PDB file of C-alpha atoms in Angstrom:
ATOM      1  CA  MET K   1     -14.915  21.775  -0.613  1.00  0.00           C
ATOM      2  CA  THR K   2     -15.964  20.185   3.273  1.00  0.00           C
ATOM      3  CA  GLN K   3     -13.052  18.022   4.299  1.00  0.00           C
ATOM      4  CA  PRO K   4     -15.317  13.888   3.757  1.00  0.00           C
ATOM      5  CA  SER K   5     -15.524  12.160   6.874  1.00  0.00           C
ATOM      6  CA  VAL K   6     -14.717   8.633   4.065  1.00  0.00           C
ATOM      7  CA  VAL K   7     -12.053   9.200   1.398  1.00  0.00           C
ATOM      8  CA  LEU K   8     -11.854   6.698  -0.974  1.00  0.00           C
ATOM      9  CA  ALA K   9      -9.614   7.392  -4.165  1.00  0.00           C
ATOM     10  CA  THR K  10      -9.133   4.997  -6.964  1.00  0.00           C
ATOM     11  CA  ALA K  11      -6.881   5.531  -9.971  1.00  0.00           C
ATOM     12  CA  SER K  12      -7.321   3.238 -13.505  1.00  0.00           C
ATOM     13  CA  TYR K  13      -6.028   2.751 -17.230  1.00  0.00           C
ATOM     14  CA  ASP K  14      -7.722   5.272 -18.462  1.00  0.00           C
ATOM     15  CA  HIS K  15      -5.772   7.852 -17.319  1.00  0.00           C
ATOM     16  CA  THR K  16      -8.124   9.642 -14.172  1.00  0.00           C
ATOM     17  CA  ILE K  17      -8.354   9.230 -10.179  1.00  0.00           C
ATOM     18  CA  ARG K  18     -11.557   9.840  -9.455  1.00  0.00           C
ATOM     19  CA  PHE K  19     -12.853  10.381  -5.699  1.00  0.00           C
ATOM     20  CA  TRP K  20     -16.208   8.729  -4.838  1.00  0.00           C
ATOM     21  CA  GLU K  21     -18.976   9.525  -1.911  1.00  0.00           C
ATOM     22  CA  ALA K  22     -17.941   6.015  -0.175  1.00  0.00           C
ATOM     23  CA  LYS K  23     -21.706   5.516   0.784  1.00  0.00           C
ATOM     24  CA  SER K  24     -23.727   6.772  -1.936  1.00  0.00           C
ATOM     25  CA  ALA K  25     -21.186   5.864  -4.541  1.00  0.00           C
ATOM     26  CA  ARG K  26     -21.376   8.973  -6.759  1.00  0.00           C
ATOM     27  CA  CYS K  27     -18.505  10.318  -7.753  1.00  0.00           C
ATOM     28  CA  PHE K  28     -18.179  13.643  -6.980  1.00  0.00           C
ATOM     29  CA  ARG K  29     -14.244  15.094  -8.514  1.00  0.00           C
ATOM     30  CA  THR K  30     -12.192  13.717 -11.727  1.00  0.00           C
ATOM     31  CA  ILE K  31      -8.519  14.700 -11.939  1.00  0.00           C
ATOM     32  CA  GLN K  32      -7.014  13.989 -15.700  1.00  0.00           C
ATOM     33  CA  TYR K  33      -3.675  11.555 -14.931  1.00  0.00           C
ATOM     34  CA  PRO K  34      -1.782  11.922 -18.759  1.00  0.00           C
ATOM     35  CA  GLU K  35       1.373  11.513 -17.757  1.00  0.00           C
ATOM     36  CA  SER K  36       1.489   7.669 -16.990  1.00  0.00           C
ATOM     37  CA  GLN K  37      -0.474   4.918 -15.496  1.00  0.00           C
ATOM     38  CA  VAL K  38      -1.161   5.543 -11.419  1.00  0.00           C
ATOM     39  CA  ASN K  39       1.012   2.532  -9.965  1.00  0.00           C
ATOM     40  CA  ARG K  40      -0.794   3.653  -6.150  1.00  0.00           C
ATOM     41  CA  LEU K  41      -2.333   5.945  -4.551  1.00  0.00           C
ATOM     42  CA  GLU K  42      -1.591   6.613  -0.656  1.00  0.00           C
ATOM     43  CA  ILE K  43      -3.707   8.988   1.418  1.00  0.00           C
ATOM     44  CA  THR K  44      -1.931  11.456   4.284  1.00  0.00           C
ATOM     45  CA  PRO K  45      -2.925  10.182   7.860  1.00  0.00           C
ATOM     46  CA  ASP K  46      -4.463  13.809   8.620  1.00  0.00           C
ATOM     47  CA  LYS K  47      -6.868  13.469   4.808  1.00  0.00           C
ATOM     48  CA  HIS K  48      -5.880  16.779   3.266  1.00  0.00           C
ATOM     49  CA  PHE K  49      -3.643  15.075   0.246  1.00  0.00           C
ATOM     50  CA  LEU K  50      -3.803  11.843  -1.648  1.00  0.00           C
ATOM     51  CA  ALA K  51       0.114  10.788  -3.586  1.00  0.00           C
ATOM     52  CA  ALA K  52      -0.133   9.273  -7.241  1.00  0.00           C
ATOM     53  CA  ALA K  53       2.767   7.169  -8.048  1.00  0.00           C
ATOM     54  CA  GLY K  54       3.798   6.973 -11.212  1.00  0.00           C
ATOM     55  CA  ASN K  55       6.081   6.405 -14.143  1.00  0.00           C
ATOM     56  CA  PRO K  56       8.966   7.951 -12.789  1.00  0.00           C
ATOM     57  CA  HIS K  57       7.093  10.687 -10.719  1.00  0.00           C
ATOM     58  CA  ILE K  58       4.897  10.915  -7.556  1.00  0.00           C
ATOM     59  CA  ARG K  59       2.332  13.770  -7.339  1.00  0.00           C
ATOM     60  CA  LEU K  60       0.504  15.269  -4.474  1.00  0.00           C
ATOM     61  CA  PHE K  61      -2.671  16.822  -4.724  1.00  0.00           C
ATOM     62  CA  ASP K  62      -4.787  18.802  -2.441  1.00  0.00           C
ATOM     63  CA  ILE K  63      -8.038  16.707  -1.303  1.00  0.00           C
ATOM     64  CA  ASN K  64      -9.820  19.515  -0.788  1.00  0.00           C
ATOM     65  CA  SER K  65     -10.045  21.529  -3.413  1.00  0.00           C
ATOM     66  CA  ASP K  66     -11.470  21.235  -6.421  1.00  0.00           C
ATOM     67  CA  ARG K  67      -7.808  22.136  -8.291  1.00  0.00           C
ATOM     68  CA  PRO K  68      -7.064  19.822 -11.488  1.00  0.00           C
ATOM     69  CA  GLN K  69      -3.437  20.113 -11.040  1.00  0.00           C
ATOM     70  CA  PRO K  70      -1.061  18.817  -8.157  1.00  0.00           C
ATOM     71  CA  ILE K  71       0.630  21.130  -5.376  1.00  0.00           C
ATOM     72  CA  GLN K  72       4.113  19.106  -5.495  1.00  0.00           C
ATOM     73  CA  SER K  73       5.521  16.888  -7.564  1.00  0.00           C
ATOM     74  CA  PHE K  74       8.869  14.127  -6.645  1.00  0.00           C
ATOM     75  CA  ASP K  75      10.512  13.471  -9.788  1.00  0.00           C
ATOM     76  CA  SER K  76      14.267  11.833  -8.659  1.00  0.00           C
ATOM     77  CA  HIS K  77      13.211   8.092  -9.483  1.00  0.00           C
ATOM     78  CA  THR K  78      14.470   6.967 -12.709  1.00  0.00           C
ATOM     79  CA  ASN K  79      11.182   4.534 -13.640  1.00  0.00           C
ATOM     80  CA  ASN K  80       8.215   3.207 -12.010  1.00  0.00           C
ATOM     81  CA  VAL K  81       7.073   4.066  -8.546  1.00  0.00           C
ATOM     82  CA  MET K  82       5.851   1.214  -7.164  1.00  0.00           C
ATOM     83  CA  ALA K  83       4.910   2.446  -3.438  1.00  0.00           C
ATOM     84  CA  VAL K  84       4.482   5.105  -1.602  1.00  0.00           C
ATOM     85  CA  GLY K  85       2.917   5.886   2.223  1.00  0.00           C
ATOM     86  CA  PHE K  86       3.670   8.721   4.956  1.00  0.00           C
ATOM     87  CA  GLN K  87       5.080   8.301   7.961  1.00  0.00           C
ATOM     88  CA  CYS K  88       2.058   8.306  10.949  1.00  0.00           C
ATOM     89  CA  ASP K  89       2.499  12.993  11.038  1.00  0.00           C
ATOM     90  CA  GLY K  90       2.414  13.221   7.879  1.00  0.00           C
ATOM     91  CA  ASN K  91       5.754  15.610   8.336  1.00  0.00           C
ATOM     92  CA  TRP K  92       7.284  13.010   5.093  1.00  0.00           C
ATOM     93  CA  MET K  93       6.700  10.570   3.025  1.00  0.00           C
ATOM     94  CA  TYR K  94       8.857   7.022   1.373  1.00  0.00           C
ATOM     95  CA  SER K  95       8.432   5.743  -1.888  1.00  0.00           C
ATOM     96  CA  GLY K  96       9.958   2.386  -3.711  1.00  0.00           C
ATOM     97  CA  SER K  97      10.483   2.322  -7.721  1.00  0.00           C
ATOM     98  CA  GLU K  98      11.994  -0.114 -10.436  1.00  0.00           C
ATOM     99  CA  ASP K  99      15.203   1.754 -10.403  1.00  0.00           C
ATOM    100  CA  GLY K 100      15.644  -0.412  -7.231  1.00  0.00           C
ATOM    101  CA  THR K 101      15.825   2.241  -4.740  1.00  0.00           C
ATOM    102  CA  VAL K 102      13.941   3.201  -1.374  1.00  0.00           C
ATOM    103  CA  LYS K 103      13.692   7.134  -1.274  1.00  0.00           C
ATOM    104  CA  ILE K 104      12.150   9.379   2.002  1.00  0.00           C
ATOM    105  CA  TRP K 105      11.781  12.600   0.851  1.00  0.00           C
ATOM    106  CA  ASP K 106      10.696  16.076   3.787  1.00  0.00           C
ATOM    107  CA  LEU K 107       7.506  17.421   2.471  1.00  0.00           C
ATOM    108  CA  ARG K 108       8.513  20.746   3.126  1.00  0.00           C
ATOM    109  CA  ALA K 109      11.644  20.353   1.277  1.00  0.00           C
ATOM    110  CA  PRO K 110      13.009  19.667  -2.302  1.00  0.00           C
ATOM    111  CA  GLY K 111      13.964  16.558  -3.622  1.00  0.00           C
ATOM    112  CA  PHE K 112      14.725  13.121  -1.525  1.00  0.00           C
ATOM    113  CA  GLN K 113      16.411  13.491   1.980  1.00  0.00           C
ATOM    114  CA  ARG K 114      17.940   9.047   1.678  1.00  0.00           C
ATOM    115  CA  GLU K 115      18.003   7.108  -0.873  1.00  0.00           C
ATOM    116  CA  TYR K 116      18.702   2.950  -0.257  1.00  0.00           C
ATOM    117  CA  GLU K 117      20.069   0.986  -3.012  1.00  0.00           C
ATOM    118  CA  SER K 118      17.633  -2.422  -3.333  1.00  0.00           C
ATOM    119  CA  ARG K 119      19.906  -3.778  -6.247  1.00  0.00           C
ATOM    120  CA  ALA K 120      16.486  -4.963  -7.821  1.00  0.00           C
ATOM    121  CA  ALA K 121      13.182  -3.230  -8.787  1.00  0.00           C
ATOM    122  CA  VAL K 122      11.288  -2.332  -5.677  1.00  0.00           C
ATOM    123  CA  ASN K 123       7.662  -3.999  -5.558  1.00  0.00           C
ATOM    124  CA  THR K 124       6.709  -2.813  -2.156  1.00  0.00           C
ATOM    125  CA  VAL K 125       7.240  -0.966   0.555  1.00  0.00           C
ATOM    126  CA  VAL K 126       5.975  -0.680   4.003  1.00  0.00           C
ATOM    127  CA  LEU K 127       6.272   1.310   7.148  1.00  0.00           C
ATOM    128  CA  HIS K 128       7.188  -0.387  10.596  1.00  0.00           C
ATOM    129  CA  PRO K 129       4.310   1.119  13.439  1.00  0.00           C
ATOM    130  CA  ASN K 130       7.445   2.541  15.250  1.00  0.00           C
ATOM    131  CA  GLN K 131       7.809   4.875  12.056  1.00  0.00           C
ATOM    132  CA  THR K 132      11.758   4.032  12.175  1.00  0.00           C
ATOM    133  CA  GLU K 133      11.834   1.026  10.033  1.00  0.00           C
ATOM    134  CA  LEU K 134      10.931   0.322   6.413  1.00  0.00           C
ATOM    135  CA  ILE K 135      10.494  -2.564   5.111  1.00  0.00           C
ATOM    136  CA  SER K 136      11.144  -3.478   1.257  1.00  0.00           C
ATOM    137  CA  GLY K 137      10.467  -6.488  -1.322  1.00  0.00           C
ATOM    138  CA  ASP K 138      11.627  -6.660  -4.640  1.00  0.00           C
ATOM    139  CA  GLN K 139      11.641  -8.589  -7.775  1.00  0.00           C
ATOM    140  CA  ASN K 140      14.645 -11.245  -6.897  1.00  0.00           C
ATOM    141  CA  GLY K 141      12.433 -11.667  -4.366  1.00  0.00           C
ATOM    142  CA  ASN K 142      15.036  -9.528  -1.254  1.00  0.00           C
ATOM    143  CA  ILE K 143      13.421  -8.279   1.873  1.00  0.00           C
ATOM    144  CA  ARG K 144      14.894  -5.611   3.194  1.00  0.00           C
ATOM    145  CA  VAL K 145      14.419  -3.784   6.982  1.00  0.00           C
ATOM    146  CA  TRP K 146      15.845  -0.309   6.161  1.00  0.00           C
ATOM    147  CA  ASP K 147      16.899   0.930   9.603  1.00  0.00           C
ATOM    148  CA  LEU K 148      15.946   4.887   9.507  1.00  0.00           C
ATOM    149  CA  THR K 149      17.586   5.943  13.348  1.00  0.00           C
ATOM    150  CA  ALA K 150      20.819   4.266  11.978  1.00  0.00           C
ATOM    151  CA  ASN K 151      20.611   5.118   8.464  1.00  0.00           C
ATOM    152  CA  SER K 152      21.029   1.501   6.390  1.00  0.00           C
ATOM    153  CA  CYS K 153      19.719  -2.238   6.118  1.00  0.00           C
ATOM    154  CA  SER K 154      19.240  -3.967   9.814  1.00  0.00           C
ATOM    155  CA  CYS K 155      18.178  -7.086   7.878  1.00  0.00           C
ATOM    156  CA  GLU K 156      17.813  -9.255   4.317  1.00  0.00           C
ATOM    157  CA  LEU K 157      14.994 -12.622   4.287  1.00  0.00           C
ATOM    158  CA  VAL K 158      15.030 -14.162   1.132  1.00  0.00           C
ATOM    159  CA  PRO K 159      11.730 -16.314   1.609  1.00  0.00           C
ATOM    160  CA  GLU K 160      12.021 -17.687  -1.759  1.00  0.00           C
ATOM    161  CA  VAL K 161      14.848 -17.530  -4.442  1.00  0.00           C
ATOM    162  CA  ASP K 162      13.821 -15.547  -8.050  1.00  0.00           C
ATOM    163  CA  THR K 163      10.564 -15.335  -6.648  1.00  0.00           C
ATOM    164  CA  ALA K 164       9.206 -12.264  -6.700  1.00  0.00           C
ATOM    165  CA  VAL K 165       7.803 -10.301  -3.170  1.00  0.00           C
ATOM    166  CA  ARG K 166       4.888  -8.743  -4.891  1.00  0.00           C
ATOM    167  CA  SER K 167       3.269  -7.064  -1.534  1.00  0.00           C
ATOM    168  CA  LEU K 168       4.210  -6.705   1.729  1.00  0.00           C
ATOM    169  CA  THR K 169       1.618  -5.963   5.208  1.00  0.00           C
ATOM    170  CA  VAL K 170       2.764  -5.012   9.097  1.00  0.00           C
ATOM    171  CA  MET K 171       0.289  -5.711  11.535  1.00  0.00           C
ATOM    172  CA  TRP K 172      -0.769  -2.371  13.564  1.00  0.00           C
ATOM    173  CA  ASP K 173       0.693  -3.078  16.206  1.00  0.00           C
ATOM    174  CA  GLY K 174       4.049  -4.549  14.925  1.00  0.00           C
ATOM    175  CA  SER K 175       3.575  -8.060  15.695  1.00  0.00           C
ATOM    176  CA  LEU K 176       3.781 -10.168  12.782  1.00  0.00           C
ATOM    177  CA  VAL K 177       5.175  -9.064   8.842  1.00  0.00           C
ATOM    178  CA  VAL K 178       3.256 -10.370   5.904  1.00  0.00           C
ATOM    179  CA  ALA K 179       5.018 -11.345   2.336  1.00  0.00           C
ATOM    180  CA  ALA K 180       3.355 -12.741  -0.952  1.00  0.00           C
ATOM    181  CA  ASN K 181       5.372 -13.551  -3.852  1.00  0.00           C
ATOM    182  CA  ASN K 182       4.828 -14.296  -7.562  1.00  0.00           C
ATOM    183  CA  HIS K 183       3.700 -17.937  -7.174  1.00  0.00           C
ATOM    184  CA  GLY K 184       0.635 -17.015  -4.711  1.00  0.00           C
ATOM    185  CA  THR K 185       2.260 -17.803  -1.098  1.00  0.00           C
ATOM    186  CA  CYS K 186       2.291 -15.691   1.851  1.00  0.00           C
ATOM    187  CA  TYR K 187       5.133 -16.038   3.972  1.00  0.00           C
ATOM    188  CA  VAL K 188       4.205 -15.029   7.536  1.00  0.00           C
ATOM    189  CA  TRP K 189       6.481 -14.300  10.265  1.00  0.00           C
ATOM    190  CA  ARG K 190       6.692 -13.273  14.010  1.00  0.00           C
ATOM    191  CA  LEU K 191       8.200  -9.464  14.564  1.00  0.00           C
ATOM    192  CA  LEU K 192      10.290  -9.801  17.580  1.00  0.00           C
ATOM    193  CA  GLN K 193      11.832  -6.597  19.328  1.00  0.00           C
ATOM    194  CA  GLY K 194      15.789  -7.110  19.466  1.00  0.00           C
ATOM    195  CA  THR K 195      17.948  -5.675  22.057  1.00  0.00           C
ATOM    196  CA  GLN K 196      18.509  -2.963  20.148  1.00  0.00           C
ATOM    197  CA  THR K 197      15.737  -1.294  18.320  1.00  0.00           C
ATOM    198  CA  MET K 198      16.367  -3.812  15.370  1.00  0.00           C
ATOM    199  CA  THR K 199      12.885  -6.290  14.860  1.00  0.00           C
ATOM    200  CA  ASN K 200      14.159 -10.063  14.490  1.00  0.00           C
ATOM    201  CA  PHE K 201      12.076 -12.182  12.569  1.00  0.00           C
ATOM    202  CA  GLU K 202      10.499 -15.868  13.612  1.00  0.00           C
ATOM    203  CA  PRO K 203       9.066 -17.880  11.061  1.00  0.00           C
ATOM    204  CA  LEU K 204       5.409 -17.960  12.312  1.00  0.00           C
ATOM    205  CA  HIS K 205       3.353 -19.800   8.612  1.00  0.00           C
ATOM    206  CA  LYS K 206       3.730 -20.835   5.455  1.00  0.00           C
ATOM    207  CA  LEU K 207       0.614 -20.232   3.521  1.00  0.00           C
ATOM    208  CA  GLN K 208      -0.302 -21.300  -0.247  1.00  0.00           C
ATOM    209  CA  ALA K 209      -3.249 -18.498  -0.638  1.00  0.00           C
ATOM    210  CA  HIS K 210      -3.231 -18.471  -4.670  1.00  0.00           C
ATOM    211  CA  ASP K 211      -2.222 -20.688  -7.545  1.00  0.00           C
ATOM    212  CA  GLY K 212      -1.822 -17.243  -8.966  1.00  0.00           C
ATOM    213  CA  TYR K 213       0.471 -14.184  -8.543  1.00  0.00           C
ATOM    214  CA  ILE K 214       0.020 -12.067  -5.879  1.00  0.00           C
ATOM    215  CA  LEU K 215      -1.584  -8.681  -6.550  1.00  0.00           C
ATOM    216  CA  LYS K 216      -2.230  -7.632  -3.038  1.00  0.00           C
ATOM    217  CA  CYS K 217      -2.110  -8.714   0.815  1.00  0.00           C
ATOM    218  CA  LEU K 218      -3.370  -6.634   3.803  1.00  0.00           C
ATOM    219  CA  LEU K 219      -3.508  -7.398   7.249  1.00  0.00           C
ATOM    220  CA  SER K 220      -6.302  -5.547   8.855  1.00  0.00           C
ATOM    221  CA  PRO K 221      -6.505  -2.484  11.034  1.00  0.00           C
ATOM    222  CA  GLU K 222      -6.703  -1.978  14.743  1.00  0.00           C
ATOM    223  CA  LEU K 223     -10.794  -0.784  14.418  1.00  0.00           C
ATOM    224  CA  SER K 224     -11.264  -4.548  13.566  1.00  0.00           C
ATOM    225  CA  GLU K 225      -9.996  -6.204  17.038  1.00  0.00           C
ATOM    226  CA  PRO K 226     -10.581  -8.040  18.483  1.00  0.00           C
ATOM    227  CA  HIS K 227     -10.483 -10.250  15.011  1.00  0.00           C
ATOM    228  CA  ARG K 228      -7.422 -10.377  12.732  1.00  0.00           C
ATOM    229  CA  TYR K 229      -7.812 -11.326   9.106  1.00  0.00           C
ATOM    230  CA  LEU K 230      -5.730 -11.268   6.269  1.00  0.00           C
ATOM    231  CA  ALA K 231      -7.194  -9.914   2.478  1.00  0.00           C
ATOM    232  CA  THR K 232      -5.321 -11.649  -0.410  1.00  0.00           C
ATOM    233  CA  ALA K 233      -5.922 -10.030  -3.652  1.00  0.00           C
ATOM    234  CA  SER K 234      -4.810 -12.192  -6.958  1.00  0.00           C
ATOM    235  CA  SER K 235      -4.248 -12.848 -10.329  1.00  0.00           C
ATOM    236  CA  ASP K 236      -6.561 -16.015 -10.289  1.00  0.00           C
ATOM    237  CA  HIS K 237      -9.805 -13.308  -9.981  1.00  0.00           C
ATOM    238  CA  THR K 238     -10.067 -13.551  -6.784  1.00  0.00           C
ATOM    239  CA  VAL K 239      -9.849 -11.866  -2.994  1.00  0.00           C
ATOM    240  CA  LYS K 240      -9.331 -14.234   0.048  1.00  0.00           C
ATOM    241  CA  ILE K 241     -10.060 -13.038   3.537  1.00  0.00           C
ATOM    242  CA  TRP K 242      -7.837 -15.691   6.177  1.00  0.00           C
ATOM    243  CA  ASN K 243      -8.202 -15.304  10.026  1.00  0.00           C
ATOM    244  CA  VAL K 244      -4.644 -14.549  11.106  1.00  0.00           C
ATOM    245  CA  ASP K 245      -5.750 -17.245  14.182  1.00  0.00           C
ATOM    246  CA  GLY K 246      -4.344 -20.230  12.111  1.00  0.00           C
ATOM    247  CA  PHE K 247      -4.468 -18.428   8.618  1.00  0.00           C
ATOM    248  CA  THR K 248      -7.346 -20.357   8.129  1.00  0.00           C
ATOM    249  CA  LEU K 249      -9.955 -19.390   4.979  1.00  0.00           C
ATOM    250  CA  GLU K 250     -12.781 -17.450   5.787  1.00  0.00           C
ATOM    251  CA  LYS K 251     -14.176 -16.032   3.004  1.00  0.00           C
ATOM    252  CA  THR K 252     -13.387 -16.194  -0.984  1.00  0.00           C
ATOM    253  CA  LEU K 253     -14.929 -12.828  -2.637  1.00  0.00           C
ATOM    254  CA  ILE K 254     -14.990 -13.441  -6.794  1.00  0.00           C
ATOM    255  CA  ALA K 255     -13.058 -10.700  -7.769  1.00  0.00           C
ATOM    256  CA  SER K 256     -12.608  -9.090 -11.544  1.00  0.00           C
ATOM    257  CA  SER K 257      -9.814  -6.924 -13.475  1.00  0.00           C
ATOM    258  CA  ASP K 258     -12.747  -4.867 -14.462  1.00  0.00           C
ATOM    259  CA  THR K 259     -13.344  -0.995 -14.543  1.00  0.00           C
ATOM    260  CA  THR K 260     -15.287  -1.013 -11.107  1.00  0.00           C
ATOM    261  CA  ALA K 261     -13.947  -0.745  -7.449  1.00  0.00           C
ATOM    262  CA  ARG K 262     -16.074  -2.779  -5.163  1.00  0.00           C
ATOM    263  CA  LEU K 263     -17.209  -2.588  -1.180  1.00  0.00           C
ATOM    264  CA  TRP K 264     -17.798  -6.110   0.567  1.00  0.00           C
ATOM    265  CA  SER K 265     -18.641  -7.264   3.776  1.00  0.00           C
ATOM    266  CA  VAL K 266     -16.122  -9.956   5.167  1.00  0.00           C
ATOM    267  CA  SER K 267     -18.789 -10.997   7.699  1.00  0.00           C
ATOM    268  CA  GLY K 268     -20.978 -11.435   4.588  1.00  0.00           C
ATOM    269  CA  GLY K 269     -18.125 -12.284   1.509  1.00  0.00           C
ATOM    270  CA  LYS K 270     -21.246  -9.512   0.090  1.00  0.00           C
ATOM    271  CA  GLU K 271     -20.885  -6.950  -2.487  1.00  0.00           C
ATOM    272  CA  ILE K 272     -21.947  -3.754  -0.496  1.00  0.00           C
ATOM    273  CA  LYS K 273     -21.620  -0.918  -3.018  1.00  0.00           C
ATOM    274  CA  VAL K 274     -20.348  -0.812  -6.874  1.00  0.00           C
ATOM    275  CA  TYR K 275     -17.875   2.455  -7.983  1.00  0.00           C
ATOM    276  CA  GLN K 276     -18.862   2.864 -11.759  1.00  0.00           C
ATOM    277  CA  GLY K 277     -17.245   5.597 -13.570  1.00  0.00           C
ATOM    278  CA  HIS K 278     -13.763   4.806 -15.313  1.00  0.00           C
ATOM    279  CA  HIS K 279     -13.801   3.705 -18.862  1.00  0.00           C
ATOM    280  CA  LYS K 280     -10.542   1.054 -18.628  1.00  0.00           C
ATOM    281  CA  ALA K 281      -9.299  -0.913 -15.848  1.00  0.00           C
ATOM    282  CA  ALA K 282      -9.200   0.135 -12.653  1.00  0.00           C
ATOM    283  CA  VAL K 283      -5.752   0.050 -11.320  1.00  0.00           C
ATOM    284  CA  CYS K 284      -5.891   0.843  -7.084  1.00  0.00           C
ATOM    285  CA  CYS K 285      -7.660   2.605  -5.132  1.00  0.00           C
ATOM    286  CA  ALA K 286      -6.616   4.079  -1.525  1.00  0.00           C
ATOM    287  CA  LEU K 287      -9.256   4.453   1.732  1.00  0.00           C
ATOM    288  CA  HIS K 288      -9.034   6.425   4.238  1.00  0.00           C
ATOM    289  CA  ASP K 289     -11.546   6.111   7.495  1.00  0.00           C
ATOM    290  CA  GLY K 290     -10.417   6.349  10.398  1.00  0.00           C
ATOM    291  CA  PRO K 291      -9.918   9.467  12.853  1.00  0.00           C
ATOM    292  CA  GLU K 292      -7.335  11.787  12.140  1.00  0.00           C
ATOM    293  CA  PRO K 293      -4.092  11.870  14.240  1.00  0.00           C
ATOM    294  CA  SER K 294      -4.934  14.350  16.940  1.00  0.00           C
ATOM    295  CA  SER K 295      -2.642  17.427  17.360  1.00  0.00           C
TER     296      SER K 295
END
């Protein structure tokens, strides 16, 4: 198979993962995933592999092959894996699970190399752009920074006691972090580098984004500069686009829990493409349209 310039994959409660031509909305490959639902999808920086986080395993698939079986399986979690991502060179992977742990996996070695205990179900994990800190959010409302150099927890925050942190996102330049919770609230902090490598959180804004709980929040990538946006998706069937400068509402997109994935124009607030083919609700998607990392 030829390497696609844009990789778009979706997973559904129908136990399939589908790959799409982003521009034509044609599904060109379907992988059966019978063991469990898929909670998260993530594409490696080089666009060669797709990680599917399930219960309780992570499977790695070759994007540029027709092989239906995973090329690698990561099986040390004991409950739903809710977060998965890769270091910028693709050398290692991180994961977070409802078993209360955050793990680091070297893709070239068996098993996990590190494990951090969150003591509550982990819903979200993000890697700081400095590649040396992981930030996790859990069901009890704790946000923790895991310093990979010191191999320890360097910071703990609880923005709202006993209110689950559902999603975390970090600005591409490491300047902001946003945490979205079960009450529809987003907490925004400036990230300041301390005297050591440790990141300090300075409260910047509290945004009541939705009436329902937030499923996902995401800050815009470097490619959208100088415009900076925050997208929030909620159980209230909306996706909202916020201008990071003042956190004013730019657009509200009417979404739904259906069998489709949709591509939207941020400037126009209109859907451009609909990706249809799943037979049950679409759960998650992964899109990689940026350049591959230079070697």
